[in-house]
mmCIF file of C-alpha atoms in Angstrom:
data_model
loop_
_atom_site.group_PDB
_atom_site.id
_atom_site.type_symbol
_atom_site.label_atom_id
_atom_site.label_comp_id
_atom_site.label_asym_id
_atom_site.label_seq_id
_atom_site.Cartn_x
_atom_site.Cartn_y
_atom_site.Cartn_z
ATOM 1 C CA PRO A 1 101.441 92.842 72.440
ATOM 2 C CA THR A 2 100.960 92.453 68.702
ATOM 3 C CA HIS A 3 103.541 94.941 67.402
ATOM 4 C CA ALA A 4 106.754 96.718 68.410
ATOM 5 C CA GLN A 5 106.383 99.645 70.762
ATOM 6 C CA PRO A 6 107.639 103.068 69.682
ATOM 7 C CA LYS A 7 111.123 104.013 70.795
ATOM 8 C CA LEU A 8 111.058 104.711 74.535
ATOM 9 C CA GLN A 9 112.572 107.566 76.523
ATOM 10 C CA THR A 10 116.368 107.206 76.508
ATOM 11 C CA MET A 11 119.198 107.826 78.930
ATOM 12 C CA LYS A 12 122.946 107.380 78.630
ATOM 13 C CA LEU A 13 124.390 104.546 80.698
ATOM 14 C CA TRP A 14 128.021 103.741 81.354
ATOM 15 C CA LEU A 15 129.257 100.240 82.002
ATOM 16 C CA GLY A 16 132.840 100.854 82.992
ATOM 17 C CA ALA A 17 134.121 103.114 80.192
ATOM 18 C CA GLU A 18 131.498 101.892 77.681
ATOM 19 C CA GLU A 19 128.659 104.316 76.874
ATOM 20 C CA MET A 20 125.238 103.055 75.789
ATOM 21 C CA ALA A 21 122.138 104.840 74.503
ATOM 22 C CA THR A 22 119.502 103.076 76.563
ATOM 23 C CA GLU A 23 115.738 102.969 76.245
ATOM 24 C CA LEU A 24 113.926 102.907 79.582
ATOM 25 C CA ALA A 25 111.161 100.344 80.123
ATOM 26 C CA LEU A 26 109.518 101.803 83.223
ATOM 27 C CA THR A 27 105.808 100.942 83.063
ATOM 28 C CA GLY A 28 104.244 97.508 83.144
ATOM 29 C CA ARG A 29 103.221 97.754 79.491
ATOM 30 C CA GLN A 30 106.671 98.951 78.389
ATOM 31 C CA MET A 31 108.309 96.094 80.304
ATOM 32 C CA GLU A 32 105.859 93.510 78.978
ATOM 33 C CA THR A 33 106.450 94.591 75.362
ATOM 34 C CA GLY A 34 110.204 95.148 75.719
ATOM 35 C CA MET A 35 112.023 94.291 72.489
ATOM 36 C CA MET A 36 109.129 92.288 71.004
ATOM 37 C CA PHE A 37 108.836 92.506 67.214
ATOM 38 C CA ARG A 38 111.923 94.716 66.862
ATOM 39 C CA THR A 39 114.210 93.701 64.020
ATOM 40 C CA ASN A 40 117.339 95.753 64.706
ATOM 41 C CA MET A 41 119.387 97.190 67.536
ATOM 42 C CA ALA A 42 122.610 99.151 67.098
ATOM 43 C CA GLU A 43 125.782 97.905 68.815
ATOM 44 C CA ASN A 44 125.715 100.447 71.638
ATOM 45 C CA GLU A 45 121.967 100.508 72.172
ATOM 46 C CA ALA A 46 120.195 98.768 75.014
ATOM 47 C CA MET A 47 116.934 98.572 76.937
ATOM 48 C CA LEU A 48 116.879 98.924 80.727
ATOM 49 C CA PHE A 49 114.028 97.327 82.646
ATOM 50 C CA VAL A 50 113.362 98.762 86.107
ATOM 51 C CA GLU A 51 111.634 96.143 88.237
ATOM 52 C CA PRO A 52 109.011 97.403 90.719
ATOM 53 C CA GLU A 53 110.713 95.480 93.526
ATOM 54 C CA THR A 54 113.905 93.567 94.233
ATOM 55 C CA HIS A 55 113.386 89.849 93.554
ATOM 56 C CA GLN A 56 114.412 86.865 91.441
ATOM 57 C CA VAL A 57 113.613 87.763 87.832
ATOM 58 C CA GLY A 58 113.127 85.851 84.621
ATOM 59 C CA TYR A 59 113.060 87.180 81.052
ATOM 60 C CA TRP A 60 111.991 85.433 77.872
ATOM 61 C CA MET A 61 112.058 86.181 74.158
ATOM 62 C CA MET A 62 108.496 85.611 72.981
ATOM 63 C CA ASN A 63 107.980 87.451 69.656
ATOM 64 C CA CYS A 64 111.542 88.772 69.781
ATOM 65 C CA PRO A 65 113.449 87.943 66.577
ATOM 66 C CA LEU A 66 116.728 89.540 67.733
ATOM 67 C CA PRO A 67 119.144 87.424 69.779
ATOM 68 C CA LEU A 68 120.020 89.403 72.907
ATOM 69 C CA SER A 69 122.201 89.275 75.984
ATOM 70 C CA ILE A 70 120.871 90.353 79.360
ATOM 71 C CA ALA A 71 122.561 91.550 82.527
ATOM 72 C CA TYR A 72 120.741 91.118 85.819
ATOM 73 C CA ILE A 73 121.688 94.018 88.084
ATOM 74 C CA SER A 74 121.301 94.449 91.848
ATOM 75 C CA PRO A 75 119.758 97.587 93.408
ATOM 76 C CA ASP A 76 123.236 99.089 93.941
ATOM 77 C CA GLY A 77 123.872 99.001 90.165
ATOM 78 C CA VAL A 78 126.286 96.051 90.083
ATOM 79 C CA ILE A 79 125.979 93.460 87.306
ATOM 80 C CA ARG A 80 125.417 90.140 89.088
ATOM 81 C CA GLU A 81 124.700 87.844 86.114
ATOM 82 C CA ILE A 82 124.956 87.893 82.317
ATOM 83 C CA HIS A 83 122.971 85.510 80.107
ATOM 84 C CA ASP A 84 122.352 85.036 76.382
ATOM 85 C CA LEU A 85 118.735 85.046 75.226
ATOM 86 C CA HIS A 86 117.776 83.246 72.032
ATOM 87 C CA SER A 87 115.354 84.489 69.357
ATOM 88 C CA ASN A 88 111.691 83.696 70.038
ATOM 89 C CA ASP A 89 112.528 81.431 73.008
ATOM 90 C CA THR A 90 109.480 81.266 75.289
ATOM 91 C CA ASN A 91 111.427 79.693 78.164
ATOM 92 C CA ALA A 92 112.280 82.284 80.811
ATOM 93 C CA VAL A 93 115.923 82.673 81.804
ATOM 94 C CA ALA A 94 115.713 83.104 85.571
ATOM 95 C CA SER A 95 118.259 84.897 87.700
ATOM 96 C CA ALA A 96 120.075 82.768 90.257
ATOM 97 C CA SER A 97 119.882 85.687 92.690
ATOM 98 C CA ALA A 98 116.794 87.132 94.355
ATOM 99 C CA ASN A 99 118.637 90.473 94.708
ATOM 100 C CA ILE A 100 117.849 91.822 91.214
ATOM 101 C CA ARG A 101 116.195 95.186 90.525
ATOM 102 C CA PHE A 102 117.284 95.989 86.944
ATOM 103 C CA ALA A 103 117.738 94.069 83.697
ATOM 104 C CA LEU A 104 119.724 95.412 80.736
ATOM 105 C CA GLU A 105 119.181 93.909 77.275
ATOM 106 C CA THR A 106 121.848 94.409 74.610
ATOM 107 C CA PRO A 107 122.694 92.889 71.231
ATOM 108 C CA GLN A 108 123.798 89.302 71.870
ATOM 109 C CA GLY A 109 127.471 89.055 72.776
ATOM 110 C CA TRP A 110 127.818 92.779 73.597
ATOM 111 C CA PHE A 111 129.135 92.190 77.113
ATOM 112 C CA ALA A 112 131.831 89.784 75.884
ATOM 113 C CA ARG A 113 132.821 92.021 72.951
ATOM 114 C CA HIS A 114 133.265 94.998 75.291
ATOM 115 C CA ASN A 115 134.943 93.091 78.145
ATOM 116 C CA ILE A 116 132.092 93.810 80.563
ATOM 117 C CA SER A 117 131.610 91.152 83.221
ATOM 118 C CA THR A 118 129.885 90.537 86.527
ATOM 119 C CA GLY A 119 130.973 93.045 89.155
ATOM 120 C CA THR A 120 130.841 95.981 86.721
ATOM 121 C CA VAL A 121 128.957 98.999 88.060
ATOM 122 C CA VAL A 122 126.319 100.586 85.807
ATOM 123 C CA ARG A 123 125.973 104.387 86.039
ATOM 124 C CA THR A 124 123.620 106.850 84.360
ATOM 125 C CA GLU A 125 124.155 110.368 83.069
ATOM 126 C CA HIS A 126 122.224 111.518 86.166
ATOM 127 C CA GLY A 127 123.936 109.423 88.862
ATOM 128 C CA THR A 128 123.729 105.877 90.152
ATOM 129 C CA LEU A 129 120.879 103.568 89.147
ATOM 130 C CA GLU A 130 119.777 103.588 92.778
ATOM 131 C CA ASP A 131 119.694 107.398 92.977
ATOM 132 C CA VAL A 132 117.901 107.836 89.656
ATOM 133 C CA PHE A 133 115.294 105.080 89.842
ATOM 134 C CA LEU A 134 114.836 103.988 93.442
ATOM 135 C CA ARG A 135 115.148 107.041 95.652
ATOM 136 C CA ARG A 136 112.551 109.034 93.710
ATOM 137 C CA ARG A 137 109.766 106.488 94.127
#
């Protein structure tokens, strides 16, 4: 990718009591481009990546000037890991677990500022992550 992608389809997510307006990266191209070249992200905005299968994942920050935090989430919608990602870092931050199906990128430090930790369940305005994204495929 050589430029930022247009704003993607959005959905409300809840992490505990915290509500986020979340862009959905669902296709290979949307996932590949992600937050590349974007220069701002509001406090309660995020991007959810829906992996095509459950596996060990790794995300990097090539061409991404915004520092982000990422939650690696299991198929049942539980946050398993939270990591900080650094601007333009081309080294992938791999999950320790192979049981990851979703990744949620937020402004860096968002999880700490909102007291969201591993074990938190992520829900959508339409039901569980599993019901919305995995049972329809």
